[in-house]
PDB file of C-alpha atoms and ligand atoms in Angstrom:
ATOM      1  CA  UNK A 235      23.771  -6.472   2.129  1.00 47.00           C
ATOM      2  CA  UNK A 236      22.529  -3.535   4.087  1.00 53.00           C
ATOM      3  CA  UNK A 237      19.767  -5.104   5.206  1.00 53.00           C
ATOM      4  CA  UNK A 238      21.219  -8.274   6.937  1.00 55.00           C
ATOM      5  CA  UNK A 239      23.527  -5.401   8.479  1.00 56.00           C
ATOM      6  CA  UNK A 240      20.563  -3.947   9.814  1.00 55.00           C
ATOM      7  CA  UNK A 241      18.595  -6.641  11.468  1.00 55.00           C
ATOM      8  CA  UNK A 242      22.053  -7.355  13.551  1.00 61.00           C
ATOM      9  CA  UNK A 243      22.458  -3.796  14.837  1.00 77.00           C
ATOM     10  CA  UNK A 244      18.514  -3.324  14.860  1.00 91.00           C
ATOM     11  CA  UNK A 245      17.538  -2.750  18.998  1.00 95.00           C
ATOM     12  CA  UNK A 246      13.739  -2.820  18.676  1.00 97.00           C
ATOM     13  CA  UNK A 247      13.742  -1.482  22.265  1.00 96.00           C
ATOM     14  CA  UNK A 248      15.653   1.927  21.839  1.00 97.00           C
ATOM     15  CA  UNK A 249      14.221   4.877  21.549  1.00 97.00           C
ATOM     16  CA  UNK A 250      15.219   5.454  17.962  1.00 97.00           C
ATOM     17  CA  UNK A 251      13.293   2.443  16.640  1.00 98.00           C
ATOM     18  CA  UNK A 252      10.572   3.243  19.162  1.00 98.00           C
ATOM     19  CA  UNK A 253      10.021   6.847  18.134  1.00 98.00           C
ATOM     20  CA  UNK A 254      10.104   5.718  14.362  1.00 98.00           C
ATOM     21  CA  UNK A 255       7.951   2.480  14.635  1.00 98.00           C
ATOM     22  CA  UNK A 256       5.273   5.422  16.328  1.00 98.00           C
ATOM     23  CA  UNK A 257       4.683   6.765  12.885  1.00 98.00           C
ATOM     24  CA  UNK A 258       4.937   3.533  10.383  1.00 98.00           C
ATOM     25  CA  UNK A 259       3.200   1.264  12.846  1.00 98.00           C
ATOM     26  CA  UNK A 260       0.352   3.968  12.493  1.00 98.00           C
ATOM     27  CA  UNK A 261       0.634   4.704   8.874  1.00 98.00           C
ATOM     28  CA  UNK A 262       0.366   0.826   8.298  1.00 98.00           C
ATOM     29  CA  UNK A 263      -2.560   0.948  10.849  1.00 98.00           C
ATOM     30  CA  UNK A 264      -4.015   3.527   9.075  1.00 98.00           C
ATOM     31  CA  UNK A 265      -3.491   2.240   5.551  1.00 98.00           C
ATOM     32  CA  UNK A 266      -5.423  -1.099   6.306  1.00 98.00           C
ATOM     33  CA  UNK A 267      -8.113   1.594   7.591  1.00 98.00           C
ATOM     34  CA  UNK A 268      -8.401   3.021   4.461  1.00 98.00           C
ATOM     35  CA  UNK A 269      -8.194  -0.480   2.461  1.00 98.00           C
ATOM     36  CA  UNK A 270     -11.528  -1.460   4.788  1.00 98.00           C
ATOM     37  CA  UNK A 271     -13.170   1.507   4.088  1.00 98.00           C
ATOM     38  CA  UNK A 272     -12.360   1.862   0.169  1.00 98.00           C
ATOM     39  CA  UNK A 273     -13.579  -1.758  -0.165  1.00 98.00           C
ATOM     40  CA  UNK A 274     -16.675  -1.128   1.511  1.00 98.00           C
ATOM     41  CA  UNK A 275     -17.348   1.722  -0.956  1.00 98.00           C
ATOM     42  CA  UNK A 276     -16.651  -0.358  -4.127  1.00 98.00           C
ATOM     43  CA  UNK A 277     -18.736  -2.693  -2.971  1.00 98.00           C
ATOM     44  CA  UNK A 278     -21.773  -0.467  -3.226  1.00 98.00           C
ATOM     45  CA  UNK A 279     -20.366   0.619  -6.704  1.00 98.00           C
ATOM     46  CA  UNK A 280     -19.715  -3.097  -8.148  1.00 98.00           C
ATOM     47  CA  UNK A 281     -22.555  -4.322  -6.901  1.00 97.00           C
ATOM     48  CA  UNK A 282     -21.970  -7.998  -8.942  1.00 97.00           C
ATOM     49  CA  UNK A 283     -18.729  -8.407  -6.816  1.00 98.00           C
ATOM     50  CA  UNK A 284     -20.733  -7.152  -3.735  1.00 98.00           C
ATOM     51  CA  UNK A 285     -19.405 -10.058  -1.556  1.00 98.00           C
ATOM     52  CA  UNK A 286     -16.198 -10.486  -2.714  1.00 98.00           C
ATOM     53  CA  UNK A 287     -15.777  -6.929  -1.919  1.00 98.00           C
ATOM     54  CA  UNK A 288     -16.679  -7.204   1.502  1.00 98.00           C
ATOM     55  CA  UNK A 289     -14.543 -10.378   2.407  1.00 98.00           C
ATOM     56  CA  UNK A 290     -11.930  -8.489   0.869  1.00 98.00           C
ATOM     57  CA  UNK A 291     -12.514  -5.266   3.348  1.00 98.00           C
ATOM     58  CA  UNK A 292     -13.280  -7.737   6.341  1.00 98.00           C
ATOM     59  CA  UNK A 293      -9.035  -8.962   6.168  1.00 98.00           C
ATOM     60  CA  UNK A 294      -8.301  -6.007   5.481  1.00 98.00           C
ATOM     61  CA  UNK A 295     -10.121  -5.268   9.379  1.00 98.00           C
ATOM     62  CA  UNK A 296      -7.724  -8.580  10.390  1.00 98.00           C
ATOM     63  CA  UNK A 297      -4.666  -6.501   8.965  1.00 98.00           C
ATOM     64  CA  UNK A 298      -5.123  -3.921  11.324  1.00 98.00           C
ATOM     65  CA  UNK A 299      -5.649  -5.036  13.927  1.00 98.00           C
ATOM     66  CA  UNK A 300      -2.820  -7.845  13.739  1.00 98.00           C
ATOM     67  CA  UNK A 301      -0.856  -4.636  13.283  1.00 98.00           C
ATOM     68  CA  UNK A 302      -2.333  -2.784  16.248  1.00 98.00           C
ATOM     69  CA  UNK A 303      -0.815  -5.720  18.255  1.00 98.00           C
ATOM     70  CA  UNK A 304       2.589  -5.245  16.496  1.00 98.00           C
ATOM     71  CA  UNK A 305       2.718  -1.958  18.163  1.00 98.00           C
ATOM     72  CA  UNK A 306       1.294  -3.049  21.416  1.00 98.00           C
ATOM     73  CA  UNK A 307       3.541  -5.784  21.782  1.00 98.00           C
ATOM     74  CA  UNK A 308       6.821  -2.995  21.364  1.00 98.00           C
ATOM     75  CA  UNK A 309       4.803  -1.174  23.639  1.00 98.00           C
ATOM     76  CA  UNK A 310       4.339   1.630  20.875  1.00 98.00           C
ATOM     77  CA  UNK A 311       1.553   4.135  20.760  1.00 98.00           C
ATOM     78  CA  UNK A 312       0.896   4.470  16.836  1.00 98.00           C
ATOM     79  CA  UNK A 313       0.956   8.079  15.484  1.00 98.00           C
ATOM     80  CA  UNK A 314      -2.519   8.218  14.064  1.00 98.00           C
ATOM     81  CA  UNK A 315      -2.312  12.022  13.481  1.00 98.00           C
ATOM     82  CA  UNK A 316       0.532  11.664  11.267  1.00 98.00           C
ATOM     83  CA  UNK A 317      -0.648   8.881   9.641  1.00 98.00           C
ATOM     84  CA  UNK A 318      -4.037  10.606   8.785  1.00 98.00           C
ATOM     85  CA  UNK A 319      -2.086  13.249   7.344  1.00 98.00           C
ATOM     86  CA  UNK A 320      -0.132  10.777   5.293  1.00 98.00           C
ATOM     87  CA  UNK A 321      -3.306   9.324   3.871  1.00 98.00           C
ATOM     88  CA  UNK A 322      -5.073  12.565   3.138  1.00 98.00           C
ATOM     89  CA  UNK A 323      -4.350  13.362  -0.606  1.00 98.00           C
ATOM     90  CA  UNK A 324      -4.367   9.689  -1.913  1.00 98.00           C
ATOM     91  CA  UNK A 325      -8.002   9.695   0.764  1.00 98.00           C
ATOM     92  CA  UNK A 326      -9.482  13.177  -1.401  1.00 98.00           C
ATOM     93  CA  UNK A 327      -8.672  11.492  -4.745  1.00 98.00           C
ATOM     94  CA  UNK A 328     -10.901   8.044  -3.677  1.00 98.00           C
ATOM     95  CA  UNK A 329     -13.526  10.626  -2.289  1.00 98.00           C
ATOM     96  CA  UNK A 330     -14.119  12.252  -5.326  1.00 98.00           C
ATOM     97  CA  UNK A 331     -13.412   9.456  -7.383  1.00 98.00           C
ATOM     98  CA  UNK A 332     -16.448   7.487  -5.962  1.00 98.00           C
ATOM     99  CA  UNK A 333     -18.733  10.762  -5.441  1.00 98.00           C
ATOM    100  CA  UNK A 334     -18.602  10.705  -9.261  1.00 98.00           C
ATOM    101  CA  UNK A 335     -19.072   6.792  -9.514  1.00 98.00           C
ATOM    102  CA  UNK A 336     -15.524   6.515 -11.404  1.00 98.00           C
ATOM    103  CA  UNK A 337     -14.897   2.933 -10.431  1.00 98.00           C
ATOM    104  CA  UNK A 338     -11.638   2.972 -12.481  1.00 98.00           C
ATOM    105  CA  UNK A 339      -9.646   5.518 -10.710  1.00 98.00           C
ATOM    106  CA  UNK A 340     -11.249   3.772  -7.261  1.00 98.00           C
ATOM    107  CA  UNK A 341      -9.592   0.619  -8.349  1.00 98.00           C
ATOM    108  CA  UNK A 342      -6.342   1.818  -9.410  1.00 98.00           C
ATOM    109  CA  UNK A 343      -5.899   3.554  -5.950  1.00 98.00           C
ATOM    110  CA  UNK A 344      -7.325   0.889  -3.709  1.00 98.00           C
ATOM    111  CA  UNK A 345      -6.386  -2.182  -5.702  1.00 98.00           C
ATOM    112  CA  UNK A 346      -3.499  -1.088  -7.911  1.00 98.00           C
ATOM    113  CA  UNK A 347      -1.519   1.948  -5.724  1.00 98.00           C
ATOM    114  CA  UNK A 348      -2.025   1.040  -2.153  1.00 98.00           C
ATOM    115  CA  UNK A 349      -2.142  -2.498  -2.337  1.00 98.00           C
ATOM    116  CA  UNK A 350       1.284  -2.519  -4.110  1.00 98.00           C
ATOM    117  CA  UNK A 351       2.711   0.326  -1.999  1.00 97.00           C
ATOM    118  CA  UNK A 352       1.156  -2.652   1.086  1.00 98.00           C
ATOM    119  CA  UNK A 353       3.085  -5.629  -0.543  1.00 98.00           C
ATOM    120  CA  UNK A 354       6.488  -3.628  -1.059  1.00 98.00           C
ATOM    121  CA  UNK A 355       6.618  -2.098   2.092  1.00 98.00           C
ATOM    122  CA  UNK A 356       5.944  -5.735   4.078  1.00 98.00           C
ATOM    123  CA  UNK A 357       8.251  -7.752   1.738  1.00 98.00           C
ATOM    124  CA  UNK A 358      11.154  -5.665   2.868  1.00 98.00           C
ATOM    125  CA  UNK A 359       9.864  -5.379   6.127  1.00 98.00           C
ATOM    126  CA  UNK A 360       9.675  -9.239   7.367  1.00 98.00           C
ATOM    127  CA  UNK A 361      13.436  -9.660   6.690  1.00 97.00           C
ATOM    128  CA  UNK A 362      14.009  -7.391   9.840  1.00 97.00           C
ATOM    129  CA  UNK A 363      10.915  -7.172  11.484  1.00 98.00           C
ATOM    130  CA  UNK A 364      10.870  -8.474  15.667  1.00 97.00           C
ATOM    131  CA  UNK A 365      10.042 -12.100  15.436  1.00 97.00           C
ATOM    132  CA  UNK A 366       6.199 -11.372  16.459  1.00 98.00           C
ATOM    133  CA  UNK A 367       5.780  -8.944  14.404  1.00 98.00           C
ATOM    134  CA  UNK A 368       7.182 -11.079  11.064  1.00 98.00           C
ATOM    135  CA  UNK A 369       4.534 -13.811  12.043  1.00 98.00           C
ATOM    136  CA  UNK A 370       1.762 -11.449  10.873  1.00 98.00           C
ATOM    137  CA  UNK A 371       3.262  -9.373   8.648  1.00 98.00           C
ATOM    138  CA  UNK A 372       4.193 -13.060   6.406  1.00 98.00           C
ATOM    139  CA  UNK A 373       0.245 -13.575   7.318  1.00 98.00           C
ATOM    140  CA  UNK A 374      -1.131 -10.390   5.611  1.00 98.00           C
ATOM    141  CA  UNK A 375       1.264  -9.834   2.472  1.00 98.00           C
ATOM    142  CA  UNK A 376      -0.205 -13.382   1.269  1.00 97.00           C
ATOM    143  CA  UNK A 377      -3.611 -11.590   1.029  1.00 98.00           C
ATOM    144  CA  UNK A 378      -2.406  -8.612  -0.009  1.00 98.00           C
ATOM    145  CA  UNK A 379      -1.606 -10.379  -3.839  1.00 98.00           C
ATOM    146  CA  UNK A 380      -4.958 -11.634  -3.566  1.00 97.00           C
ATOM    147  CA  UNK A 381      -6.476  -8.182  -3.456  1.00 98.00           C
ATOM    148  CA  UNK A 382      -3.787  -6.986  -6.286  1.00 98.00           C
ATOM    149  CA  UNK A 383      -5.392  -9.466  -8.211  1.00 98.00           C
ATOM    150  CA  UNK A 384      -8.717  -8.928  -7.646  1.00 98.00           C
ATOM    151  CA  UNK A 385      -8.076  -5.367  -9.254  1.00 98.00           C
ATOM    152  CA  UNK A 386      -5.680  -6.838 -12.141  1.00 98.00           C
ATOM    153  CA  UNK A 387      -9.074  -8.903 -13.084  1.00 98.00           C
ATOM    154  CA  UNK A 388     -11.141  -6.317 -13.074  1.00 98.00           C
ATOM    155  CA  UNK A 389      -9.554  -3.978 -15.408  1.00 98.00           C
ATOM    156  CA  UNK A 390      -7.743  -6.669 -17.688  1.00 98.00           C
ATOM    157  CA  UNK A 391     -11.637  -7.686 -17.757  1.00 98.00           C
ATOM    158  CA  UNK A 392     -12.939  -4.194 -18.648  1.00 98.00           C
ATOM    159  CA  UNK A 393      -9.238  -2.637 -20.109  1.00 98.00           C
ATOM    160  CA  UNK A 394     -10.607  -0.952 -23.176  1.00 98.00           C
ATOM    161  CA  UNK A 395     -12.753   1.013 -22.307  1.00 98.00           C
ATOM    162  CA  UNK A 396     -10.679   2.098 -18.559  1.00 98.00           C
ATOM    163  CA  UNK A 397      -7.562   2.634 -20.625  1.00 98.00           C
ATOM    164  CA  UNK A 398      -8.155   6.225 -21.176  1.00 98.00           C
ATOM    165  CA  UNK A 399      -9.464   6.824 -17.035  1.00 98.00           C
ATOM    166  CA  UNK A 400      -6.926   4.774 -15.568  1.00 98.00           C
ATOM    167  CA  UNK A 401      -3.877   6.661 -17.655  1.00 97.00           C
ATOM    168  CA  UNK A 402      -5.489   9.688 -15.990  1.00 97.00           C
ATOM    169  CA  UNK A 403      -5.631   8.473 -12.462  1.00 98.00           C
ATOM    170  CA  UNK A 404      -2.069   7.175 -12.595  1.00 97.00           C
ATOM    171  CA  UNK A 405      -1.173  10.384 -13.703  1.00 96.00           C
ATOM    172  CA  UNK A 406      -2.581  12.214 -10.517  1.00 96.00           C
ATOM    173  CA  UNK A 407      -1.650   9.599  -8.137  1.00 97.00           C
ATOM    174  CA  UNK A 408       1.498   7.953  -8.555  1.00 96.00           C
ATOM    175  CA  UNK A 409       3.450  11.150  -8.114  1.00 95.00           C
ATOM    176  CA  UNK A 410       1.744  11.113  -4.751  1.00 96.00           C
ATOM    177  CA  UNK A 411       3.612   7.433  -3.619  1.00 95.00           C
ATOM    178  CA  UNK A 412       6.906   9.285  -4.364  1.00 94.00           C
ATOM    179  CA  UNK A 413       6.133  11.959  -2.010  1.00 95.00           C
ATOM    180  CA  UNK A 414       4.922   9.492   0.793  1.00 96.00           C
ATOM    181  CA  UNK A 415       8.453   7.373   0.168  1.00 95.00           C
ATOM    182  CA  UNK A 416      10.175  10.546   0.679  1.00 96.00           C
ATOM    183  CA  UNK A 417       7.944  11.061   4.162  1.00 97.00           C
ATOM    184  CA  UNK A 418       8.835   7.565   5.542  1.00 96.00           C
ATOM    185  CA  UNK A 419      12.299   7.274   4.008  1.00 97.00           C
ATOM    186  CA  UNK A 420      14.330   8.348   8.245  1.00 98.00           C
ATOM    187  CA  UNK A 421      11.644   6.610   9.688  1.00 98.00           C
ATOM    188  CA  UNK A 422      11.892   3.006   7.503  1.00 98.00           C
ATOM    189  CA  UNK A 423      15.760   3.894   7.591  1.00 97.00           C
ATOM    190  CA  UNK A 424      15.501   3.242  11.573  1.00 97.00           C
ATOM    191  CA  UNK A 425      13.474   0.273  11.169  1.00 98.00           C
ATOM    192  CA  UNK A 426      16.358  -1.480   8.906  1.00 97.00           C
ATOM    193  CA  UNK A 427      14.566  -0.570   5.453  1.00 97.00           C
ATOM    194  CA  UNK A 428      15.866   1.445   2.708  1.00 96.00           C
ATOM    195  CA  UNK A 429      14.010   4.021   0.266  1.00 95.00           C
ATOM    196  CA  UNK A 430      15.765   2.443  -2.622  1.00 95.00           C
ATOM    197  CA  UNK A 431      14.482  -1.297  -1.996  1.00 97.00           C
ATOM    198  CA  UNK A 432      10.784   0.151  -1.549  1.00 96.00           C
ATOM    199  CA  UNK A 433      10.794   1.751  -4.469  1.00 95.00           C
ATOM    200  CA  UNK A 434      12.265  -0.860  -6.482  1.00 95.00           C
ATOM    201  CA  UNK A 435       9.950  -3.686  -5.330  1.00 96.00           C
ATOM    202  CA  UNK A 436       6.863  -1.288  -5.726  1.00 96.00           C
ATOM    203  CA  UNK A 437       7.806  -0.555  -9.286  1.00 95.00           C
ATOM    204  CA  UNK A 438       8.180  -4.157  -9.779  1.00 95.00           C
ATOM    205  CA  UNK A 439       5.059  -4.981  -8.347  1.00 97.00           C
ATOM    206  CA  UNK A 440       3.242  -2.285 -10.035  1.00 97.00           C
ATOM    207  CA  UNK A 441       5.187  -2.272 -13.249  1.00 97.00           C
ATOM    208  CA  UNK A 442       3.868  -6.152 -13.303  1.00 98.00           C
ATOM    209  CA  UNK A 443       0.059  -5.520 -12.078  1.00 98.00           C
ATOM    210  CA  UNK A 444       0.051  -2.620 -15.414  1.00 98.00           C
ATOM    211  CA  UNK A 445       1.233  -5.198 -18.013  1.00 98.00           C
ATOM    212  CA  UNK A 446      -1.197  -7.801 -16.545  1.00 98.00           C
ATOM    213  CA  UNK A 447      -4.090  -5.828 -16.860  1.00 98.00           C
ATOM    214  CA  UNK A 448      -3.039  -5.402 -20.822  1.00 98.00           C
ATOM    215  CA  UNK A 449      -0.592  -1.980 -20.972  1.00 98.00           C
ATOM    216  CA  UNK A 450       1.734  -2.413 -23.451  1.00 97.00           C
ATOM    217  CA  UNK A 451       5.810  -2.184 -21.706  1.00 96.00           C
ATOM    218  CA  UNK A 452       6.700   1.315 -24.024  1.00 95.00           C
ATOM    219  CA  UNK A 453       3.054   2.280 -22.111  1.00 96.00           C
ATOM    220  CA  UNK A 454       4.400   1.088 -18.939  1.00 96.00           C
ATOM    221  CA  UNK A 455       7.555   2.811 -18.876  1.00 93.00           C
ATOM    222  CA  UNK A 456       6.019   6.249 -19.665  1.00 93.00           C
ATOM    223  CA  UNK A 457       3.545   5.762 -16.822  1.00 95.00           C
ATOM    224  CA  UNK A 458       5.893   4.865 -14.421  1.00 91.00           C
ATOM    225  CA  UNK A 459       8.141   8.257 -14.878  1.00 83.00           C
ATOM    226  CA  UNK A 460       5.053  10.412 -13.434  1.00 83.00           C
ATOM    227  CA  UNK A 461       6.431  12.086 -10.535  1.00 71.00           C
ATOM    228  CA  UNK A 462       9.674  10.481 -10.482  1.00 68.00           C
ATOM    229  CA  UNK A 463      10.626  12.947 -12.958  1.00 53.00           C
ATOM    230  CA  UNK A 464       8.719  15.604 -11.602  1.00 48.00           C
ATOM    231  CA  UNK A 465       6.569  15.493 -14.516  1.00 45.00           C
TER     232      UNK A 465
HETATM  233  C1  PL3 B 145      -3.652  -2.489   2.068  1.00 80.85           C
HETATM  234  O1  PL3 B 145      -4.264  -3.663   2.374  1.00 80.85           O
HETATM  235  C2  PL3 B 145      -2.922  -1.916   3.214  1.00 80.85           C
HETATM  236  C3  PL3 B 145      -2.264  -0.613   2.969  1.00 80.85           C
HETATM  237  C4  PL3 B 145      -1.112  -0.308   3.855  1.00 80.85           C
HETATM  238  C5  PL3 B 145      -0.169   0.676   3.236  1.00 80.85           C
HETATM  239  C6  PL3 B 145       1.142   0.663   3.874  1.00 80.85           C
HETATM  240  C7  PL3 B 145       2.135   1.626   3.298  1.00 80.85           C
HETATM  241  C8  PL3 B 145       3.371   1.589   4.104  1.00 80.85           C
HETATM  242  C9  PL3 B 145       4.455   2.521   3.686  1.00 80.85           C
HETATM  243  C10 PL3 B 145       5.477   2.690   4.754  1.00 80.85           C
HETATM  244  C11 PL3 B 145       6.789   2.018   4.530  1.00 80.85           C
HETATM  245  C12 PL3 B 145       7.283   1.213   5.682  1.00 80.85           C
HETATM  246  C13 PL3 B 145       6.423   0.047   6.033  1.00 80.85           C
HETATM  247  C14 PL3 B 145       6.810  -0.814   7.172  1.00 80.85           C
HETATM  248  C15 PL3 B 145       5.997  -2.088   7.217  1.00 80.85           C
HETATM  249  C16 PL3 B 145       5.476  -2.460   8.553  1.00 80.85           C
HETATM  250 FE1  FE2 B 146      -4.382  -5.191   4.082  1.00 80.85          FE
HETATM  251 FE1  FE2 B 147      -5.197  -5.140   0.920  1.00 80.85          FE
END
């Protein structure tokens, strides 16, 4: 198993892991910056779920900061430049998804995209993350389904009539989680965690969250080849 190889040859103190734990440590930083601030918007847009919303945005606060302590405590100064950068085309899509009040595509890149992207990226992670940081990281993927979920509900709640949106904005946004993968693929590499295990446990995860919500598997299948293809 590559993995278990990793986590006995992984020195979280060299430079290498240093220098790449800069840029995820600050990507993950930033993406639980992003998860605050997207569930602070829907909350003004589902107005019924206002306070779910926000106790959903306030752990996603907790997140980062448990994660601002990862880095602190490896004595790692996150990246946040980079991990703007990162952010910034999946960020413009939620921006003018919610200046035009289309809750659907809000929800399929907060609750659906980035929250699966979140649970992949952590489950491989704790295998070979430094013993303090594996504490929190266990602590956070647990809500992490939990705000999956809350998105699953949503749209299996309302899935006839978002069918037709959210085809759309999986269309224009999963193609953009292949190109971050590609980004981070040295960088998680270093850190003991390969490409091919994130993408497999996001597919899983998002493959799953699709046929909750009421897509059919033939459905599934075609949605999932969006970018992966190049198409
Ligand atoms: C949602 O609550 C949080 C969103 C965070 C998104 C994180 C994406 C991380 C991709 C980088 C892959 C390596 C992760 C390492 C984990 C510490
Ligand atoms: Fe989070
Ligand atoms: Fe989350």
């Amino acid at each position: 198993m590559p993995q278990l190889e990793a986590s006995l040859t992984l020195d979280f103190q060299s430079d290498i892991y240093k220098d790449a734990y800069s840029r995820i440590n600050a990507i993950v930083i930033e993406g639980e910056q992003e998860a605050y601030d997207n569930y602070q918007q829907l909350s003004g847009m589902l107005t019924d779920d206002k306070d779910k919303l926000i106790s959903l945005s306030k752990m996603e606060s907790r997140h980062k900061k448990g994660f601002e302590a990862c880095g602190r405590n490896l004595k790692v100064t996150p990246d946040m430049g980079f991990a703007r950068e990162f952010f910034s085309a999946l960020h413009r899509n939620f921006q003018a998804a919610a200046a035009e009040n289309k809750v659907v595509t809000c929800l399929l890149i907060q609750s659906l995209i980035i929250e699966c992207f979140a649970i992949a990226a952590y489950n491989i992670y704790i295998p070979v993350a430094d013993d303090f940081a594996r504490k929190i990281t266990e602590g956070v993927v647990k809500e992490e389904y939990s705000h999956l979920n809350y998105g699953e509900e949503w749209l299996k709640a309302n899935f006839e009539s978002s069918k037709a949106e959210l085809e759309a904005a999986n269309r224009q946004n999963l193609p953009l989680v292949w190109k971050m993968l590609n980004q981070v693929e040295d960088d998680a590499h270093n850190l003991g965690m390969e490409k091919e295990a994130l993408v497999e446990d996001f597919m899983i995860q998002y493959g799953e969250a699709l046929s909750n919500i009421g897509f059919t598997t033939r459905d599934i299948m075609r949605m999932s080849a969006y970018g992966l293809t190049g198409a």
